[in-house]
Structures are given as C-alpha cells and as structure tokens.
Coordinates of C-alpha atoms in Angstrom, one line a residue:
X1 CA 17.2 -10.5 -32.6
X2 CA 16.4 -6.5 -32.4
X3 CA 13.0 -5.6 -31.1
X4 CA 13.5 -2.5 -33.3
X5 CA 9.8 -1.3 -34.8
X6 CA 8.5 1.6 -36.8
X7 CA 7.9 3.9 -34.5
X8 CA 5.1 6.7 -34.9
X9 CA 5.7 10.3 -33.5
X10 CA 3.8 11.9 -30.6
X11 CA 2.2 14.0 -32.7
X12 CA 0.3 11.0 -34.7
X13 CA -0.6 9.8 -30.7
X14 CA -2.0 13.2 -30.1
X15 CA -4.5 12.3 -33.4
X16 CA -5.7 9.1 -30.7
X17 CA -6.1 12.1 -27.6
X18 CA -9.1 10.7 -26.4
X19 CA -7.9 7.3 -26.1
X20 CA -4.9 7.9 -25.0
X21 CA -6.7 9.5 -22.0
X22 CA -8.4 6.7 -21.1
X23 CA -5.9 4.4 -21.6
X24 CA -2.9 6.3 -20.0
X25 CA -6.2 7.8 -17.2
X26 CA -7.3 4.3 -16.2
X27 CA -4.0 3.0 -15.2
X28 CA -3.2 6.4 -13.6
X29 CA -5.8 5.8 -10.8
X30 CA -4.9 2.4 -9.7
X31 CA -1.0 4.1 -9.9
X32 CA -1.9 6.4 -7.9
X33 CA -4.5 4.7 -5.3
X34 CA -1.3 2.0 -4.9
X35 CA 0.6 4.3 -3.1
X36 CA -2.3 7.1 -1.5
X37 CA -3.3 5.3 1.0
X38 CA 0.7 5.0 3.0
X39 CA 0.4 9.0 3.1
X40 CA -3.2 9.5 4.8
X41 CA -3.6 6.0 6.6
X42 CA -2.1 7.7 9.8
X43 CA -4.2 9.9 10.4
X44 CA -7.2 7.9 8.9
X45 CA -6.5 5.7 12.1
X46 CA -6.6 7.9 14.2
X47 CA -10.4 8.8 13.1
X48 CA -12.1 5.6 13.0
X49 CA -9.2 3.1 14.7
X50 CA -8.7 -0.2 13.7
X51 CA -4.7 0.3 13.8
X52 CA -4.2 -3.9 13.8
X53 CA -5.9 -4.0 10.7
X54 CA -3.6 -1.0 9.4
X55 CA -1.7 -3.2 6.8
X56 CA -4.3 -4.8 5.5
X57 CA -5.1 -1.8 3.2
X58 CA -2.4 -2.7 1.0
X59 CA -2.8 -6.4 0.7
X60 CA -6.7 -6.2 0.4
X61 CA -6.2 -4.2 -2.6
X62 CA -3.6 -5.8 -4.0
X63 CA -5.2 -9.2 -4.0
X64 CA -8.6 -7.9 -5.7
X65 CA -6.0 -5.9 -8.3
X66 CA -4.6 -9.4 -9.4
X67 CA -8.1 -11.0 -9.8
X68 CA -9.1 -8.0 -11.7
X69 CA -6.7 -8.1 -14.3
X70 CA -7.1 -12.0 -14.6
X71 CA -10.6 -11.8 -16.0
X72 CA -9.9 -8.4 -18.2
X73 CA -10.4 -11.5 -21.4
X74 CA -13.6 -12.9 -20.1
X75 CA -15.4 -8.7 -19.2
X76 CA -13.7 -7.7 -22.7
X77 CA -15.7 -10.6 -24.1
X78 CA -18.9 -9.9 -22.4
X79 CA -19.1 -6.4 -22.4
X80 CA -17.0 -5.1 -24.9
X81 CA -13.7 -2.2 -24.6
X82 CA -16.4 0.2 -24.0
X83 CA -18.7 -1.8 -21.9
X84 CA -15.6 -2.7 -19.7
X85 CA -14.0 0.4 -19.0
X86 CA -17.2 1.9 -18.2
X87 CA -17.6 -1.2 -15.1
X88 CA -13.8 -0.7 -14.4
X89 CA -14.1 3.3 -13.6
X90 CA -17.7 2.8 -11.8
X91 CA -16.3 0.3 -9.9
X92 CA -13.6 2.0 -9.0
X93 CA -15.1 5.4 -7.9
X94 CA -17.9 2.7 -6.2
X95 CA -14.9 1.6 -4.0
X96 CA -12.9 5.4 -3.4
X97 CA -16.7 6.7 -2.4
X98 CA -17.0 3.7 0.5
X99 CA -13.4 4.7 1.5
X100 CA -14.6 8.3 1.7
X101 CA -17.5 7.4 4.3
X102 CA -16.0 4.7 6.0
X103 CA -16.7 5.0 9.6
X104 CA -14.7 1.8 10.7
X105 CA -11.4 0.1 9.5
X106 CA -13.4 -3.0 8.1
X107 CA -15.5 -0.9 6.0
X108 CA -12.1 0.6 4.9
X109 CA -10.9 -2.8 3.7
X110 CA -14.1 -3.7 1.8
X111 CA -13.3 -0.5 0.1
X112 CA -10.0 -1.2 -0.7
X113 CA -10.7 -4.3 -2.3
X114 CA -13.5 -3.2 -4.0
X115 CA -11.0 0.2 -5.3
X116 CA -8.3 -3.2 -6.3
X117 CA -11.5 -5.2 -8.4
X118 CA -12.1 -1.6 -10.5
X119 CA -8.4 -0.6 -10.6
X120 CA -6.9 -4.4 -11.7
X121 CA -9.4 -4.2 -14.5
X122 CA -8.2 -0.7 -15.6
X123 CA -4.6 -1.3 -15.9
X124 CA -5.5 -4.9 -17.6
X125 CA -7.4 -2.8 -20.1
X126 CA -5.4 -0.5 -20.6
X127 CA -2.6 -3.1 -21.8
X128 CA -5.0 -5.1 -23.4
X129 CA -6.7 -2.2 -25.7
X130 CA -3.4 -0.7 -26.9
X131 CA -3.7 -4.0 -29.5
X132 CA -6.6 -2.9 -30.7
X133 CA -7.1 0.8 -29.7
X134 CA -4.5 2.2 -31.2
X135 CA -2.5 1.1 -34.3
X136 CA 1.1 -0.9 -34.8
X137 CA 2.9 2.0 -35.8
X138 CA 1.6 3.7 -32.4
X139 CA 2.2 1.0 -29.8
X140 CA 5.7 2.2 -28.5
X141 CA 4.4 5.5 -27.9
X142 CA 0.8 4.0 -26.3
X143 CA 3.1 1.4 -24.2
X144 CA 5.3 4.5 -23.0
X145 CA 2.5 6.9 -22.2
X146 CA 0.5 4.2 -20.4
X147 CA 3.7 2.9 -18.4
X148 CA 4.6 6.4 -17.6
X149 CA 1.7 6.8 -15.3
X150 CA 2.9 4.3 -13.0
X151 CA 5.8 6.5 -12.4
X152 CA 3.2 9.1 -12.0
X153 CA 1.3 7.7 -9.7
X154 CA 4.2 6.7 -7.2
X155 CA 5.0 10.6 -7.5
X156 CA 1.2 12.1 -7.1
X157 CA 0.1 8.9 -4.8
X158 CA 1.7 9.8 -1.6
X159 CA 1.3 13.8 -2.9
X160 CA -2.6 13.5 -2.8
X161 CA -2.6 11.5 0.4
X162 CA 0.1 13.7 2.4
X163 CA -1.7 17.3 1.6
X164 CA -4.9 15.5 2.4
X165 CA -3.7 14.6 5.8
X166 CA -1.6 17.8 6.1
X167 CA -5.1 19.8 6.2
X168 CA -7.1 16.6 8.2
X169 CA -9.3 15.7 5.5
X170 CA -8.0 12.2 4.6
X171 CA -11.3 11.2 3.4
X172 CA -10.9 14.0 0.5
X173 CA -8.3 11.8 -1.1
X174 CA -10.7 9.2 -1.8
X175 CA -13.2 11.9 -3.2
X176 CA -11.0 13.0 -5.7
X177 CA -10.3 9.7 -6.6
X178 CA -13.7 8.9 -7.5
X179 CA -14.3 12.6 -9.4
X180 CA -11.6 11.8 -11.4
X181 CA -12.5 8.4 -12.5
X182 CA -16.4 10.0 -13.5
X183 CA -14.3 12.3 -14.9
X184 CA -12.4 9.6 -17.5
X185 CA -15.7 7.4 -17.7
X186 CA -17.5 10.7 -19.8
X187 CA -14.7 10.4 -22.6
X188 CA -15.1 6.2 -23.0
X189 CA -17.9 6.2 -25.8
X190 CA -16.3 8.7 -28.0
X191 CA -12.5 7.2 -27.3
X192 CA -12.6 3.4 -28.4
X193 CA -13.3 2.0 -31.2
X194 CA -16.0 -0.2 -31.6
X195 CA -15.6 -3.8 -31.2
X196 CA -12.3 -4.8 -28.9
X197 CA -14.1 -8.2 -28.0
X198 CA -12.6 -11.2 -28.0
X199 CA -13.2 -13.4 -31.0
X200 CA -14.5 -16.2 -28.2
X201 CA -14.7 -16.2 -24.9
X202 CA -11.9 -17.1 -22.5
X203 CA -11.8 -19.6 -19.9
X204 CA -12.0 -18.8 -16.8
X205 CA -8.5 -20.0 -15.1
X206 CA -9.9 -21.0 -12.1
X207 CA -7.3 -22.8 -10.6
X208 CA -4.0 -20.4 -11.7
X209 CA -6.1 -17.7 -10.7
X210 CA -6.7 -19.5 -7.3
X211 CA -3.0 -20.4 -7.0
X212 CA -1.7 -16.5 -8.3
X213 CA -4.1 -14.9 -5.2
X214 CA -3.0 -17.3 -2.7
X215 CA 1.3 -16.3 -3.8
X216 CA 0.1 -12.9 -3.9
X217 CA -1.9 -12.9 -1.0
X218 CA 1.2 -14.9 0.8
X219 CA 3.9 -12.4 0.2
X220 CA 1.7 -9.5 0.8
X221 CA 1.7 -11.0 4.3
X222 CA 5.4 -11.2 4.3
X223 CA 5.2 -7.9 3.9
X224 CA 3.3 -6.9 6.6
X225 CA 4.9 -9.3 9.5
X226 CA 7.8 -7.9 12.1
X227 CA 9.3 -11.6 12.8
X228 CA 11.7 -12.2 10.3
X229 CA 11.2 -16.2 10.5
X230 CA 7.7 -15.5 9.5
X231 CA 8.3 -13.0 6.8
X232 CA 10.5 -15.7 5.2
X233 CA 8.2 -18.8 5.9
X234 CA 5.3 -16.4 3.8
X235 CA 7.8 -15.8 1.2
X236 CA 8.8 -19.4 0.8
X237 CA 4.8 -20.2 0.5
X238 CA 4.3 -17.8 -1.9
X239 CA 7.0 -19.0 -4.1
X240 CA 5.7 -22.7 -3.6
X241 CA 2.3 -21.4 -5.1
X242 CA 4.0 -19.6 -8.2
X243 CA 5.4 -22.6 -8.7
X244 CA 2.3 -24.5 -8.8
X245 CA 0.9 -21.9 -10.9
X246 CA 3.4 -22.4 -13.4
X247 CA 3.3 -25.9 -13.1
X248 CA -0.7 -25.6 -14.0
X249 CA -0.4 -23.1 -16.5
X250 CA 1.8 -25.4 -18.9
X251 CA -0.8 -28.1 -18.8
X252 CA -3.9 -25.9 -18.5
X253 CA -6.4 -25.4 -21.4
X254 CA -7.4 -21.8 -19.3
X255 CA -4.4 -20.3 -18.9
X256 CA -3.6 -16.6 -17.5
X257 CA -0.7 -15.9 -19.5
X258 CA -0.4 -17.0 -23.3
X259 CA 0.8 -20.5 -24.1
X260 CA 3.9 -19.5 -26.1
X261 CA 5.0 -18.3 -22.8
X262 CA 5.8 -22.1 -21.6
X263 CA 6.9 -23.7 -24.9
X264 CA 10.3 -24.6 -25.6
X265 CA 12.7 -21.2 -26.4
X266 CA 9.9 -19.0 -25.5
X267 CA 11.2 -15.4 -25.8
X268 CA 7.9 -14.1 -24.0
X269 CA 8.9 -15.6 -20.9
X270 CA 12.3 -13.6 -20.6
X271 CA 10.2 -10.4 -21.8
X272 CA 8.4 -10.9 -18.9
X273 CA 10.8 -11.8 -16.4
X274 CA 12.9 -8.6 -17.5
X275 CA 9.4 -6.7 -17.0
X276 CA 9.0 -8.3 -13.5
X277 CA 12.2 -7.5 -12.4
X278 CA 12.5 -3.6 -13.4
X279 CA 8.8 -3.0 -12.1
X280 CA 9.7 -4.9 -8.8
X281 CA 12.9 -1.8 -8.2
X282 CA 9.7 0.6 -7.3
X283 CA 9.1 -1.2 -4.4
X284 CA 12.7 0.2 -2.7
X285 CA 10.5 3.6 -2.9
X286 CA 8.6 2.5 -0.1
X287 CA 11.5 2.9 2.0
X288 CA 13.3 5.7 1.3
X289 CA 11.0 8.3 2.9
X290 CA 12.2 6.9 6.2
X291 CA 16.0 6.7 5.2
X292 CA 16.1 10.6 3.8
X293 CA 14.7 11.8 7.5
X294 CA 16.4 9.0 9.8
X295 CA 20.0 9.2 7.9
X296 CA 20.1 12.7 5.9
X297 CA 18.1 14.6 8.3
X298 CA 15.4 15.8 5.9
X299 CA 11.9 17.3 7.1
X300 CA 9.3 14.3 5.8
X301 CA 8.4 16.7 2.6
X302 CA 11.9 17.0 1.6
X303 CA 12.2 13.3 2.1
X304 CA 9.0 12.0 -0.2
X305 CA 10.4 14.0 -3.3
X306 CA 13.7 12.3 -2.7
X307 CA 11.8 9.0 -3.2
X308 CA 9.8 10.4 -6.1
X309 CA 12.6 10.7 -8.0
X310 CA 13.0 7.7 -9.2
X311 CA 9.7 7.8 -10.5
X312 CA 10.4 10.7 -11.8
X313 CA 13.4 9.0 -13.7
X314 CA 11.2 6.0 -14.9
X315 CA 8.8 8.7 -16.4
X316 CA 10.7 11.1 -18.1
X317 CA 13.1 8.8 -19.6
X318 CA 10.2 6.4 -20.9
X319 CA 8.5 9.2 -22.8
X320 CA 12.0 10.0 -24.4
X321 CA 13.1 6.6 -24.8
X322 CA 9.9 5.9 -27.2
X323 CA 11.2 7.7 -29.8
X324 CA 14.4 4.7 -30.1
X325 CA 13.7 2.8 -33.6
X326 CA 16.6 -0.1 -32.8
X327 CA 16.0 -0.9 -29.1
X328 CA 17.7 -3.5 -27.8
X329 CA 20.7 -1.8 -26.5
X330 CA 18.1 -0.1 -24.4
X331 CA 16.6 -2.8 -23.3
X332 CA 19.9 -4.8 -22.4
X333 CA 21.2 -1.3 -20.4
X334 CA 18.1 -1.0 -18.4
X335 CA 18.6 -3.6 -15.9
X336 CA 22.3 -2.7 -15.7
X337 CA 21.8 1.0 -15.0
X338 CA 19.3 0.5 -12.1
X339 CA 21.4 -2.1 -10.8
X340 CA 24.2 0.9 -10.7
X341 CA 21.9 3.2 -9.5
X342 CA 21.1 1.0 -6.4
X343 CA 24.9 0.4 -5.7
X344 CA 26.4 3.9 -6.0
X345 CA 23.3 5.0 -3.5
X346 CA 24.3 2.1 -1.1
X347 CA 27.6 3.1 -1.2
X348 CA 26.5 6.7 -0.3
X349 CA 24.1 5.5 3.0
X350 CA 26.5 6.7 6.2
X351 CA 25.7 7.9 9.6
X352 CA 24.8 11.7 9.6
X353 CA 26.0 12.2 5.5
X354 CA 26.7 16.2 4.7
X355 CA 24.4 18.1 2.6
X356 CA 26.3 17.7 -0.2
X357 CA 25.8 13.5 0.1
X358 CA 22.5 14.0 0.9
X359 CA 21.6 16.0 -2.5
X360 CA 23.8 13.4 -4.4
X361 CA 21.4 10.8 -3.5
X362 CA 18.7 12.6 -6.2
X363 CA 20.8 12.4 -9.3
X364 CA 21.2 8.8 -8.6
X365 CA 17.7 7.4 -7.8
X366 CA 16.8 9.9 -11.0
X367 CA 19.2 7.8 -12.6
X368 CA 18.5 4.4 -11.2
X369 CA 14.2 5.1 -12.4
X370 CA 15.9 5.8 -16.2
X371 CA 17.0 2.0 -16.5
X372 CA 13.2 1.3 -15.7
X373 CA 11.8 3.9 -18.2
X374 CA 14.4 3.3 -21.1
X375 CA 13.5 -0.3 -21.5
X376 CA 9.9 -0.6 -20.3
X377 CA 7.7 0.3 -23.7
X378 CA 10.1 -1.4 -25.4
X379 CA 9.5 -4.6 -23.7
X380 CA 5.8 -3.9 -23.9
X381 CA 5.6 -3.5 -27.6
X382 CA 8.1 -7.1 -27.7
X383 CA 6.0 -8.8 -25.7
X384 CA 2.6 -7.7 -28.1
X385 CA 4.9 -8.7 -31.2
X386 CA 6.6 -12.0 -30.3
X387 CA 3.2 -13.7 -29.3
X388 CA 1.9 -16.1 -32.1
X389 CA -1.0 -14.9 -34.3
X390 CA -3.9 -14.8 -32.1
X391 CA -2.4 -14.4 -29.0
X392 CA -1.1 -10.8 -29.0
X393 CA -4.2 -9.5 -26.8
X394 CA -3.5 -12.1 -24.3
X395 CA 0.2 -11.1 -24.3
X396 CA -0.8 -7.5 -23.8
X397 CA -3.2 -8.2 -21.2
X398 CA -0.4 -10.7 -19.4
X399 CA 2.0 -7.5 -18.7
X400 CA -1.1 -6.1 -16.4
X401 CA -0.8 -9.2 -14.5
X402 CA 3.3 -8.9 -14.3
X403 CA 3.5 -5.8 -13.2
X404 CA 1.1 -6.6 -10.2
X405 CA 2.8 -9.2 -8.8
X406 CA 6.2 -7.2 -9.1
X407 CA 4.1 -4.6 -6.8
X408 CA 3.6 -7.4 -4.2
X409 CA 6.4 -9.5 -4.3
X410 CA 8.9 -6.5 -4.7
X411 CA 7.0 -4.9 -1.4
X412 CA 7.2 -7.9 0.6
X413 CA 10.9 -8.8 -0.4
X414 CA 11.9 -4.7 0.5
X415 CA 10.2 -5.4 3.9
X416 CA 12.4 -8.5 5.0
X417 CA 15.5 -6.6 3.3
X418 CA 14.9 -4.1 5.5
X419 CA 13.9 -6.0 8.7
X420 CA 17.2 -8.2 7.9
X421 CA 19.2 -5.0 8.6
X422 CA 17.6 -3.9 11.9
X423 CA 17.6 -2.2 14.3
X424 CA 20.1 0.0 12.4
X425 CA 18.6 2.1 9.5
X426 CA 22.3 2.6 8.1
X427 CA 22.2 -1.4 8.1
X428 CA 18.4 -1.2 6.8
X429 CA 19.6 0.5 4.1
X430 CA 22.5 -1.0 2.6
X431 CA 20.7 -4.1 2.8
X432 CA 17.5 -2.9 1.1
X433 CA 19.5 -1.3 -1.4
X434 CA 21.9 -4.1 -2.5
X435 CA 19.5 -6.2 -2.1
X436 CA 17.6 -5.0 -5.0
X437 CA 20.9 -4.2 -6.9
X438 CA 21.4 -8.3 -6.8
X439 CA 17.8 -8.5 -8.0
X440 CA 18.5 -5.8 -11.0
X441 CA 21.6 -7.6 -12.0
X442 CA 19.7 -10.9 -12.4
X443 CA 18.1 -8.7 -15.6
X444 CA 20.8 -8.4 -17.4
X445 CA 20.5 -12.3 -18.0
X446 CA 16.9 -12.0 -18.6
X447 CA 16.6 -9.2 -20.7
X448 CA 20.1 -10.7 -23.1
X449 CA 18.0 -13.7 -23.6
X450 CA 14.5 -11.0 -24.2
X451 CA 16.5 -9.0 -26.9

C-alpha cells in the first residue's frame, strides 16, 4: 500500500504561521529542555551539590513527560486546544523558573518534573492538534515542521546549556526557557481554531498509564546505573512492564494508544514500531561528545557539533523530504540508511584516527540523521490516516507518547552498550554503534510491513 497523500506547499503552511508557531514552538522547548540540562548540570553541582542525585534530572523529567502526554485527551477535553496549551506553557515556564532559583538539588528535581508535566503535554498537543489545527492537505508539512524541532532541540539543547555554563550562569538557561515559553503562550488565542475538544471525554487509563511510568521509570534507571548486571536486571523489568501494558491495553476500555493498534493486521502498530525505532537512533548522540574528544582528539566544542550533526541530518532532510507525494520508498530506506550510517561510523572508530577520519565522521552521522528525517512526517501523516474514523486524534496524540519512550529506552539501552564495551572507549564505541545499527536494521522489517 503507498502512504502517498496530496501534499500542500510550504507556502500554504506559511498561510497557518501562527499555528505553526505554536505547534512546531511547543514541542521545541521540551526538545530542547531534553538535552539542556547534560550541558550546565556540571557546573549546576557544583553550586548547590547534590552530585548523587545528579542523574536523576533526566529520569524525573522523563517520567512526568510520559504522564503528560498520556492525559493530552482528557486536558483537550476539559479545557479545550486553547485552554490546554495555555496550562502546558505556564506549566512549563512554572517548572524552568523553580529550576532557575533552586538552591538545592531536590528542589532541582521537583523542577524537572514539573518542566516534564508542562513539556509532555506540549509535544502531545502538538501531535494531537495537527488533526484539527491544520487541514489534510497540510499534515505532511505540519508533521515535518513539528518533528523537525526535535532535531532542533538536540542541536540548541546542549548549545544553550554549554554557553550558559561557559559564562557561569547555569541558572540563565532555565530563564530563557521560561521567556520563551511566555513568549509562545501570547500567540495561543489568535493561532487555534476554536473548538479541538474531544467529542467525549476519555478515560483515564489508569492502569497502562501506571504500567508505561513504571517501564519508563525502570529503564531510565538502567540508564543511570554503573553495574552492568543491574543495568540489565532494570532493562529486563522494564520490558516485563511494556509487556503488561500491552497485555492491558488490548483488553482495556481506556486505552493510551488507539484500539486498531491491537486488532488483527493492524498497520498502526508497525507505523509505530518503525517511529520507535528511528527516534530511539538519537539516543547514540548522547555519547558521541565523549568519543570525538577521547578518540579524535577534539576540544569539547568541536566535539558537540560533531554530535549535532545528526540532528542536523534529521532536520534538514525532513523539511525537504515533505515535499515527496509517493512515500513509501522513503519510508522503507529510512531505517536502512541510519542503519548504514551507524556501521560505516563504527567501522571508522580507531585508536588516535587522522584528521582526515575524524572529519569523515560528520558526513556520516549527517547521513545516518537523513534516514530519520526522510521517513519521519511520512509515518506521522500514516499513522493520522490509517486509524479508523474517529480515532485519528488518538493516533496523532499516540506518536507523542512513542517518541517518549524511544527517548528513555534508546538512553538507557546506549548506556549498557556503552558500559558493555568498557573500559575501552574504542570498545565503547563500536559497541554503542553497532549496537544501534542491529536496532536500525530491525526497521526495515517494521517499516516493509508500515508501507
């Protein structure tokens, strides 16, 4: 089947500018918080301590980001598009402001969690409102812009938090945070349409939304762990809980994800495995920072843009890649060219590489974040458009929830990768990277059976 659609041009977005700015502005500041805190952390602890709790950052917000976008149905219901993106950025710049005058780690956390609540319910929106928001004709181009600023925000993340701490002002990270969300909240009443509600209100899925935090919350800890044994036993439990939550989800009457998704020859459920599994290749970003200075000698500048470009990949090629009118050839060579991208890279990790190595290493991530950004909006728009009547919100809304979990399972499966290759970074490295090639390949299954 070809997920080939009539595809609108970005001039006809540009008529939409003010909700494309919300849409694409909301996601952009969870994107971006994601990764800010890894840059300015550092020399955050070494203002108010708390170095145990250190990792914790991460995990506290990403558990409060998966709750958030599991109850976008229910706020959309209550409150409205306009109502809830209004809550989303005030919650948000609540939670950036508390990280600003944190004087202790713990109040750090409860920031964190709270910046998670506002940004989970943003990037839900954001999926969720391109259904409504914006019309048929339009969604590849919304779905590509609002995708796009994930890329972004791996690229301006650890940007704003490095020149923070470059100058010793971490806390002027979370400022701007928090200005910029006000800043997106003044263009909600004029940018949405009226309406965006819910014809009835969703259950709440209190038990697959119990089950989905605990996985998440399970390999977040994996992530954070030195002992390999452990990292592995956290994995295993988180699996065992997504399990579960599947296992609940088919029989539930409140369900997170829509119930085509778990009927017999469900195409939504290899849409959003294919999803899962490109998003999830960010998470080798993490990483690379350590092997550009470690292996190919680069000052730590030098080294983040070397892991921003395969962001930068995923971006650029996304915005292009919207344009495509017959799709699935892009979607079936995503998954195949990050899986390359990770190989030829692994293949180019030695001991003390020359200069010439070490700048090869660009063109390839940049090529490895084009499978990513090729097939992304694509997938988006197929997921909106093979839901039943009825469900194509809920469809929309599920990708929000995908694409979180890729963030924590991805991060907690680069850490044992890595771990599994110590003490050697050249080891670290070729592990972490074929690794994730093996991951990538599994998507040329999932994304023959998507297309």
């Amino acid at each position: 089947m070809s997920i080939g659609q009539d595809v609108g041009s970005w001039r006809e977005l540009g008529r939409h500018t003010s909700t494309s700015v919300v849409l694409a502005g909301g996601v952009l500041v969870g994107a971006i918080t994601i990764y800010v805190a890894a840059s300015l952390l550092p020399t955050a602890v070494q203002d108010i301590g708390g170095r145990p709790l250190y990792a914790w950052t991460m995990t506290a917000f990403l558990v409060a980001e998966v709750v958030a976008t599991m109850v976008v149905g229910q706020t959309l219901f209550r409150f409205g598009g306009k109502g809830s993106y209004l809550i989303g950025f005030g919650v948000f710049a609540a939670g950036s402001v508390l990280c600003a005058v944190s004087p202790s780690m713990p109040v750090l956390l409860v920031g964190r969690g709270i910046q998670g609540l506002g940004a989970g319910l943003l990037t839900g929106l954001g999926f969720a409102l391109i259904h409504s928001a914006l019309p048929p004709r339009l969604w590849s181009r919304g779905s590509a812009l609002i995708s796009a600023m994930f890329g972004v925000g791996n690229f301006a993340g650890p940007a704003l938090g490095g020149f923070s701490a470059q100058f010793g002002s971490w806390r002027s990270a979370f400022v701007v945070l928090a200005v910029v969300a006000a800043a997106l909240a003044v263009f909600v009443p004029r940018a949405l349409p009226r309406g965006g509600r819910p014809a009835q209100a969703p259950p709440v899925p209190v038990v697959s939304l119990s089950l989905i935090v605990g996985a998440t919350g399970a390999v977040s800890m994996a992530g954070i762990l030195s002992g390999t044994l452990a990292m592995a036993a956290f994995i295993a439990l988180g699996l065992v809980l997504v399990a579960a939550f599947l296992a609940t989800e088919k029989r539930a009457v409140a369900s997170v994800l829509p119930g085509s998704v778990y009927r017999r020859g469900s195409r939504l459920r290899w849409i959003y495995l294919t999803i899962m599994v490109l998003a999830s290749g960010v998470s080798v970003e993490t990483f690379l920072p350590l092997f550009g200075q470690r292996l190919g000698g680069l000052p730590p500048a030098a080294a983040g843009f070397f892991a921003a470009a395969l962001s930068l990949g995923w971006s650029v090629s996304q915005l292009v890649s919207a344009s495509a009118r017959e799709t699935r050839r892009l979607v079936l060579a995503g998954p195949a060219c990050l899986a390359a991208g990770f190989v030829v890279l692994g293949l180019l990790q030695t001991e003390q590489p020359s200069l010439p190595v070490v700048l090869a290493w660009l063109p390839v991530l940049f090529f490895g974040g084009m499978g990513i950004g090729i097939a992304m909006p694509h997938l988006s728009v197929a997921a909106m458009t093979s839901a039943p009547d009825g469900e194509g919100g809920k469809a929309a809304a599920g990708i929000a929830t995908i694409l979180t979990m890729s963030t924590a399972f991805g991060a907690a499966v680069a850490g044992l990768l890595v771990n599994l290759g110590g003490p050697s970074v050249l080891t670290s490295a070729r592990w972490l990277l074929f690794g994730f090639a093996a991951i990538s390949t599994l998507g040329l299954f999932t994304a023959r059976r998507a297309a």
